[in-house]
Short mmCIF file of the C-alpha atoms (twelve columns), coordinates in Angstrom:
data_MODEL
# 
_entry.id   MODEL 
# 
loop_
_atom_site.group_PDB 
_atom_site.id 
_atom_site.type_symbol 
_atom_site.label_atom_id 
_atom_site.label_alt_id 
_atom_site.label_comp_id 
_atom_site.label_asym_id 
_atom_site.label_seq_id 
_atom_site.Cartn_x 
_atom_site.Cartn_y 
_atom_site.Cartn_z 
_atom_site.pdbx_PDB_model_num 
ATOM 1   C CA . MET A 1   52.502 84.573  165.625 1 
ATOM 2   C CA . MET A 2   51.708 87.638  163.520 1 
ATOM 3   C CA . ARG A 3   49.781 85.429  161.100 1 
ATOM 4   C CA . ARG A 4   47.603 84.170  163.941 1 
ATOM 5   C CA . TYR A 5   46.946 87.711  165.111 1 
ATOM 6   C CA . SER A 6   46.083 88.768  161.568 1 
ATOM 7   C CA . ARG A 7   43.604 85.952  161.033 1 
ATOM 8   C CA . ALA A 8   41.859 86.780  164.252 1 
ATOM 9   C CA . VAL A 9   41.782 90.561  163.990 1 
ATOM 10  C CA . GLY A 10  41.966 91.371  160.281 1 
ATOM 11  C CA . CYS A 11  38.504 89.977  159.759 1 
ATOM 12  C CA . CYS A 12  37.112 92.672  162.024 1 
ATOM 13  C CA . LEU A 13  38.500 95.427  159.822 1 
ATOM 14  C CA . ILE A 14  36.995 93.746  156.776 1 
ATOM 15  C CA . ALA A 15  33.693 93.615  158.617 1 
ATOM 16  C CA . GLY A 16  33.411 97.374  158.543 1 
ATOM 17  C CA . VAL A 17  33.304 97.357  154.753 1 
ATOM 18  C CA . LEU A 18  31.738 94.036  153.864 1 
ATOM 19  C CA . VAL A 19  29.395 92.982  156.620 1 
ATOM 20  C CA . SER A 20  26.434 94.832  155.126 1 
ATOM 21  C CA . GLY A 21  25.578 95.674  151.537 1 
ATOM 22  C CA . GLU A 22  23.472 98.571  152.836 1 
ATOM 23  C CA . GLY A 23  26.583 100.611 153.529 1 
ATOM 24  C CA . LEU A 24  28.147 100.112 150.105 1 
ATOM 25  C CA . GLY A 25  27.641 101.559 146.665 1 
ATOM 26  C CA . GLN A 26  25.462 104.455 147.781 1 
ATOM 27  C CA . THR A 27  26.895 106.872 145.250 1 
ATOM 28  C CA . GLY A 28  27.477 104.453 142.368 1 
ATOM 29  C CA . THR A 29  25.357 103.282 139.470 1 
ATOM 30  C CA . GLU A 30  22.711 100.622 139.902 1 
ATOM 31  C CA . GLY A 31  25.098 97.998  138.517 1 
ATOM 32  C CA . GLU A 32  27.856 99.135  140.883 1 
ATOM 33  C CA . ASP A 33  25.445 98.955  143.789 1 
ATOM 34  C CA . ARG A 34  24.510 95.376  142.925 1 
ATOM 35  C CA . GLY A 35  28.186 94.465  142.579 1 
ATOM 36  C CA . ALA A 36  29.045 95.937  145.965 1 
ATOM 37  C CA . ALA A 37  26.140 94.135  147.591 1 
ATOM 38  C CA . SER A 38  27.281 90.874  145.971 1 
ATOM 39  C CA . VAL A 39  30.784 91.307  147.373 1 
ATOM 40  C CA . ALA A 40  29.322 91.976  150.805 1 
ATOM 41  C CA . GLY A 41  27.208 88.848  150.572 1 
ATOM 42  C CA . ASP A 42  30.209 86.751  149.545 1 
ATOM 43  C CA . TYR A 43  32.251 87.856  152.536 1 
ATOM 44  C CA . GLU A 44  29.672 88.422  155.240 1 
ATOM 45  C CA . GLU A 45  29.468 84.789  156.348 1 
ATOM 46  C CA . LYS A 46  33.247 84.444  156.475 1 
ATOM 47  C CA . VAL A 47  33.696 87.686  158.364 1 
ATOM 48  C CA . LEU A 48  31.103 86.836  160.986 1 
ATOM 49  C CA . ALA A 49  32.540 83.341  161.438 1 
ATOM 50  C CA . LEU A 50  36.023 84.733  161.985 1 
ATOM 51  C CA . GLU A 51  34.658 87.359  164.323 1 
ATOM 52  C CA . GLU A 52  32.991 84.661  166.404 1 
ATOM 53  C CA . ARG A 53  36.202 82.624  166.390 1 
ATOM 54  C CA . LEU A 54  38.120 85.594  167.747 1 
ATOM 55  C CA . GLU A 55  35.608 86.048  170.566 1 
ATOM 56  C CA . ARG A 56  35.772 82.360  171.416 1 
ATOM 57  C CA . GLY A 57  39.489 81.683  171.205 1 
ATOM 58  C CA . PHE A 58  41.655 84.803  170.997 1 
ATOM 59  C CA . LEU A 59  40.635 86.936  173.962 1 
ATOM 60  C CA . ALA A 60  42.078 86.870  177.477 1 
ATOM 61  C CA . ASN A 61  40.794 89.278  180.115 1 
ATOM 62  C CA . GLY A 62  39.098 91.096  177.253 1 
ATOM 63  C CA . THR A 63  42.271 91.737  175.234 1 
ATOM 64  C CA . VAL A 64  43.452 90.063  172.030 1 
ATOM 65  C CA . VAL A 65  46.134 87.359  172.424 1 
ATOM 66  C CA . THR A 66  47.468 84.213  170.817 1 
ATOM 67  C CA . ARG A 67  47.508 80.938  172.733 1 
ATOM 68  C CA . ASP A 68  50.192 78.262  172.868 1 
ATOM 69  C CA . SER A 69  48.041 75.793  174.872 1 
ATOM 70  C CA . LEU A 70  51.054 74.535  176.826 1 
ATOM 71  C CA . SER A 71  51.283 73.626  180.478 1 
ATOM 72  C CA . VAL A 72  54.461 74.696  182.279 1 
ATOM 73  C CA . PRO A 73  56.033 71.181  182.020 1 
ATOM 74  C CA . GLU A 74  55.164 71.040  178.305 1 
ATOM 75  C CA . TYR A 75  56.592 74.527  177.889 1 
ATOM 76  C CA . PHE A 76  59.976 73.407  179.207 1 
ATOM 77  C CA . SER A 77  59.834 70.046  177.428 1 
ATOM 78  C CA . ARG A 78  59.429 71.731  174.044 1 
ATOM 79  C CA . ARG A 79  62.591 73.717  174.736 1 
ATOM 80  C CA . ASN A 80  64.547 70.700  176.037 1 
ATOM 81  C CA . MET A 81  64.894 72.344  179.443 1 
ATOM 82  C CA . PRO A 82  64.506 70.519  182.764 1 
ATOM 83  C CA . GLY A 83  62.855 73.484  184.462 1 
ATOM 84  C CA . ILE A 84  63.228 77.024  185.688 1 
ATOM 85  C CA . ALA A 85  66.738 76.345  186.973 1 
ATOM 86  C CA . SER A 86  67.977 76.130  183.377 1 
ATOM 87  C CA . TYR A 87  66.347 79.397  182.440 1 
ATOM 88  C CA . ASN A 88  68.023 82.736  182.180 1 
ATOM 89  C CA . ALA A 89  66.588 86.216  182.105 1 
ATOM 90  C CA . GLU A 90  67.079 86.783  178.383 1 
ATOM 91  C CA . THR A 91  65.366 83.523  177.420 1 
ATOM 92  C CA . LEU A 92  62.438 84.177  179.732 1 
ATOM 93  C CA . PHE A 93  62.117 87.715  178.448 1 
ATOM 94  C CA . TRP A 94  61.719 86.634  174.828 1 
ATOM 95  C CA . ASP A 95  59.593 83.557  175.521 1 
ATOM 96  C CA . LEU A 96  57.172 85.460  177.708 1 
ATOM 97  C CA . GLU A 97  56.864 88.137  175.045 1 
ATOM 98  C CA . GLY A 98  55.298 85.758  172.557 1 
ATOM 99  C CA . THR A 99  51.593 85.511  173.278 1 
ATOM 100 C CA . HIS A 100 50.787 89.040  174.310 1 
ATOM 101 C CA . VAL A 101 53.589 91.455  173.430 1 
ATOM 102 C CA . ASP A 102 51.256 93.248  170.985 1 
ATOM 103 C CA . SER A 103 48.033 92.636  172.873 1 
ATOM 104 C CA . ALA A 104 47.238 96.329  173.420 1 
ATOM 105 C CA . LEU A 105 47.836 97.169  169.763 1 
ATOM 106 C CA . TRP A 106 45.590 94.410  168.417 1 
ATOM 107 C CA . THR A 107 42.933 95.080  171.012 1 
ATOM 108 C CA . GLY A 108 42.755 98.588  169.584 1 
ATOM 109 C CA . VAL A 109 42.466 97.174  166.070 1 
ATOM 110 C CA . TYR A 110 39.677 94.862  167.190 1 
ATOM 111 C CA . LEU A 111 37.867 97.817  168.762 1 
ATOM 112 C CA . ALA A 112 38.155 99.632  165.413 1 
ATOM 113 C CA . GLY A 113 36.727 96.607  163.622 1 
ATOM 114 C CA . GLU A 114 33.741 96.346  165.917 1 
ATOM 115 C CA . SER A 115 33.194 100.091 165.591 1 
ATOM 116 C CA . PHE A 116 33.087 99.738  161.805 1 
ATOM 117 C CA . HIS A 117 30.761 96.771  162.257 1 
ATOM 118 C CA . TRP A 118 28.435 98.989  164.294 1 
ATOM 119 C CA . ALA A 119 28.375 101.592 161.523 1 
ATOM 120 C CA . ALA A 120 27.968 99.148  158.642 1 
ATOM 121 C CA . ALA A 121 25.308 96.819  160.062 1 
ATOM 122 C CA . PRO A 122 22.669 98.556  162.193 1 
ATOM 123 C CA . GLY A 123 20.838 95.247  162.604 1 
ATOM 124 C CA . ASP A 124 23.805 93.806  164.517 1 
ATOM 125 C CA . ARG A 125 24.144 96.611  167.046 1 
ATOM 126 C CA . ALA A 126 22.458 94.775  169.915 1 
ATOM 127 C CA . ARG A 127 25.283 92.226  169.968 1 
ATOM 128 C CA . VAL A 128 28.094 94.541  168.872 1 
ATOM 129 C CA . LEU A 129 27.637 97.099  171.671 1 
ATOM 130 C CA . PRO A 130 28.405 94.608  174.498 1 
ATOM 131 C CA . ARG A 131 31.615 93.657  172.679 1 
ATOM 132 C CA . ILE A 132 32.634 97.289  172.392 1 
ATOM 133 C CA . THR A 133 31.864 97.837  176.075 1 
ATOM 134 C CA . ARG A 134 33.960 94.818  177.113 1 
ATOM 135 C CA . LEU A 135 36.868 96.017  174.980 1 
ATOM 136 C CA . LEU A 136 36.723 99.461  176.565 1 
ATOM 137 C CA . ASP A 137 36.644 97.856  180.030 1 
ATOM 138 C CA . ALA A 138 39.742 95.823  179.151 1 
ATOM 139 C CA . ILE A 139 41.522 98.888  177.779 1 
ATOM 140 C CA . ASP A 140 40.718 100.824 180.954 1 
ATOM 141 C CA . ARG A 141 42.294 97.977  182.951 1 
ATOM 142 C CA . LEU A 142 45.502 98.118  180.897 1 
ATOM 143 C CA . PHE A 143 45.868 101.709 182.062 1 
ATOM 144 C CA . ALA A 144 44.727 101.170 185.643 1 
ATOM 145 C CA . VAL A 145 47.117 98.337  186.540 1 
ATOM 146 C CA . THR A 146 50.260 100.389 185.863 1 
ATOM 147 C CA . GLY A 147 49.491 102.908 188.581 1 
ATOM 148 C CA . VAL A 148 50.821 105.674 186.325 1 
ATOM 149 C CA . PRO A 149 47.989 107.898 185.034 1 
ATOM 150 C CA . GLY A 150 47.809 108.011 181.245 1 
ATOM 151 C CA . PHE A 151 50.208 105.113 180.627 1 
ATOM 152 C CA . MET A 152 49.201 101.572 179.773 1 
ATOM 153 C CA . ALA A 153 50.457 98.004  179.955 1 
ATOM 154 C CA . ARG A 154 50.899 95.725  176.969 1 
ATOM 155 C CA . PHE A 155 48.957 92.960  178.718 1 
ATOM 156 C CA . ALA A 156 47.746 92.103  182.226 1 
ATOM 157 C CA . PHE A 157 46.566 88.995  184.042 1 
ATOM 158 C CA . GLU A 158 45.549 88.016  187.559 1 
ATOM 159 C CA . ALA A 159 47.584 85.516  189.583 1 
ATOM 160 C CA . GLY A 160 45.642 82.321  190.135 1 
ATOM 161 C CA . ARG A 161 43.408 83.040  187.159 1 
ATOM 162 C CA . ILE A 162 45.812 82.593  184.271 1 
ATOM 163 C CA . PRO A 163 43.920 82.361  180.954 1 
ATOM 164 C CA . GLU A 164 43.625 78.959  179.322 1 
ATOM 165 C CA . GLY A 165 46.379 78.314  176.823 1 
ATOM 166 C CA . MET A 166 48.733 80.741  178.578 1 
ATOM 167 C CA . GLU A 167 49.713 78.558  181.528 1 
ATOM 168 C CA . HIS A 168 53.398 79.378  181.149 1 
ATOM 169 C CA . LEU A 169 52.625 82.829  182.588 1 
ATOM 170 C CA . GLU A 170 52.693 81.101  185.962 1 
ATOM 171 C CA . LEU A 171 56.457 81.644  185.698 1 
ATOM 172 C CA . VAL A 172 55.872 85.377  186.099 1 
ATOM 173 C CA . THR A 173 54.222 84.884  189.483 1 
ATOM 174 C CA . THR A 174 56.569 82.177  190.785 1 
ATOM 175 C CA . HIS A 175 59.851 83.741  189.637 1 
ATOM 176 C CA . PRO A 176 59.315 87.519  189.691 1 
ATOM 177 C CA . GLU A 177 63.042 88.193  190.049 1 
ATOM 178 C CA . ILE A 178 63.569 86.833  186.527 1 
ATOM 179 C CA . ALA A 179 60.301 88.082  185.091 1 
ATOM 180 C CA . PHE A 180 61.194 91.590  186.290 1 
ATOM 181 C CA . GLN A 181 64.039 91.623  183.781 1 
ATOM 182 C CA . GLY A 182 61.473 90.887  181.085 1 
ATOM 183 C CA . SER A 183 59.503 94.015  182.037 1 
ATOM 184 C CA . TRP A 184 56.882 92.132  184.052 1 
ATOM 185 C CA . ARG A 185 55.625 93.964  187.131 1 
ATOM 186 C CA . ARG A 186 53.166 93.340  189.900 1 
ATOM 187 C CA . SER A 187 50.572 96.095  189.949 1 
ATOM 188 C CA . PRO A 188 51.213 98.732  192.629 1 
ATOM 189 C CA . VAL A 189 47.502 99.566  192.716 1 
ATOM 190 C CA . ALA A 190 45.611 98.148  195.708 1 
ATOM 191 C CA . ARG A 191 42.604 97.188  193.628 1 
ATOM 192 C CA . TYR A 192 44.867 95.148  191.334 1 
ATOM 193 C CA . ALA A 193 47.253 93.797  193.976 1 
ATOM 194 C CA . THR A 194 46.998 90.260  192.543 1 
ATOM 195 C CA . TRP A 195 47.546 91.382  188.944 1 
ATOM 196 C CA . TYR A 196 50.757 91.346  186.899 1 
ATOM 197 C CA . PHE A 197 51.350 93.413  183.798 1 
ATOM 198 C CA . LYS A 198 53.796 93.563  180.923 1 
ATOM 199 C CA . GLY A 199 55.525 96.917  180.653 1 
ATOM 200 C CA . ARG A 200 57.985 98.424  178.186 1 
ATOM 201 C CA . THR A 201 55.002 99.568  176.156 1 
ATOM 202 C CA . SER A 202 56.131 100.892 172.786 1 
ATOM 203 C CA . ARG A 203 54.686 103.546 170.519 1 
ATOM 204 C CA . ASP A 204 53.115 101.021 168.128 1 
ATOM 205 C CA . GLN A 205 50.923 99.845  171.006 1 
ATOM 206 C CA . TYR A 206 49.671 103.389 171.487 1 
ATOM 207 C CA . ALA A 207 49.173 103.816 167.740 1 
ATOM 208 C CA . GLY A 208 46.955 100.733 167.521 1 
ATOM 209 C CA . LEU A 209 45.024 101.625 170.629 1 
ATOM 210 C CA . LEU A 210 44.412 105.250 169.630 1 
ATOM 211 C CA . PHE A 211 43.334 104.097 166.175 1 
ATOM 212 C CA . GLY A 212 40.695 101.916 167.789 1 
ATOM 213 C CA . LEU A 213 39.548 104.641 170.147 1 
ATOM 214 C CA . ALA A 214 39.303 107.172 167.304 1 
ATOM 215 C CA . ALA A 215 37.287 104.746 165.166 1 
ATOM 216 C CA . CYS A 216 34.991 104.069 168.098 1 
ATOM 217 C CA . TYR A 217 34.422 107.757 168.783 1 
ATOM 218 C CA . ARG A 218 33.753 108.445 165.110 1 
ATOM 219 C CA . ASN A 219 31.343 105.585 164.462 1 
ATOM 220 C CA . VAL A 220 29.570 104.582 167.677 1 
ATOM 221 C CA . GLU A 221 27.025 107.302 168.320 1 
ATOM 222 C CA . VAL A 222 26.242 106.339 171.894 1 
ATOM 223 C CA . ALA A 223 26.753 109.139 174.414 1 
ATOM 224 C CA . SER A 224 28.099 106.932 177.210 1 
ATOM 225 C CA . VAL A 225 30.589 105.259 174.863 1 
ATOM 226 C CA . ARG A 226 31.756 108.511 173.323 1 
ATOM 227 C CA . GLY A 227 32.170 110.082 176.740 1 
ATOM 228 C CA . ARG A 228 34.503 107.407 178.069 1 
ATOM 229 C CA . VAL A 229 36.423 107.187 174.778 1 
ATOM 230 C CA . ARG A 230 36.935 110.933 174.737 1 
ATOM 231 C CA . GLU A 231 38.218 110.885 178.303 1 
ATOM 232 C CA . ARG A 232 40.591 108.033 177.553 1 
ATOM 233 C CA . ILE A 233 42.041 109.742 174.467 1 
ATOM 234 C CA . LEU A 234 42.495 113.076 176.227 1 
ATOM 235 C CA . SER A 235 44.067 111.597 179.373 1 
ATOM 236 C CA . THR A 236 46.470 109.500 177.286 1 
ATOM 237 C CA . VAL A 237 47.594 112.323 175.040 1 
ATOM 238 C CA . ASP A 238 47.848 114.765 177.967 1 
ATOM 239 C CA . ALA A 239 50.090 112.306 179.821 1 
ATOM 240 C CA . LEU A 240 52.348 111.822 176.803 1 
ATOM 241 C CA . ILE A 241 52.681 115.575 176.277 1 
ATOM 242 C CA . ALA A 242 53.385 116.184 179.970 1 
ATOM 243 C CA . ASN A 243 56.121 113.532 179.863 1 
ATOM 244 C CA . ASP A 244 57.706 115.020 176.733 1 
ATOM 245 C CA . TRP A 245 56.355 112.125 174.613 1 
ATOM 246 C CA . LYS A 246 58.427 109.620 176.579 1 
ATOM 247 C CA . ILE A 247 56.828 106.357 177.700 1 
ATOM 248 C CA . PRO A 248 57.950 105.263 181.209 1 
# 
């Protein structure tokens, strides 16, 4: 699973350094400049192809995920189980962790990558900015669905609109009494009454997310973007401090 995340997201970090020769070698010799530009040219096509692949196949509700592409019957068949009756809370907890347990973290890393892309390749900004905006919208939703100001979910989805390749999440909506033991909750917020989110959000999720937000604030010189990023960082850190750095 981690390998699939890395393939999808790691390319976006590389993009910040290699996507444009214009941003490299500015203080080196002429030969060093040509070498840096050559490296950028070698990797640019690969980086952009991987970036496009991530957009096409590794996002769900705007956040980064992996996909198993299994229907619920296939999901049980692979595990030699006849159905939900043979399930127990511990098994469901670990199985339903798989595709999205680190979604918030890697969404933050992807935001950092696109922020570096913005800085390194000014010619790409018209298509990079909408991606950054969608990522920020998705991050805002991870916070909103919990109903606890300043604290975020690992992942969230809407009942009846389960992302393709994640059909087994139907189990969360049909058997909430078991899913609850795996830290799945139905959103208490009226606007998100049909949404479910994964809780038990750990500090590495916050680290990845805040890394992405910091990179965005530093690199994307758009007032509206910086304003919402600043507010998100401050509200998150204020909430953590007020709760003695404990995550509910």
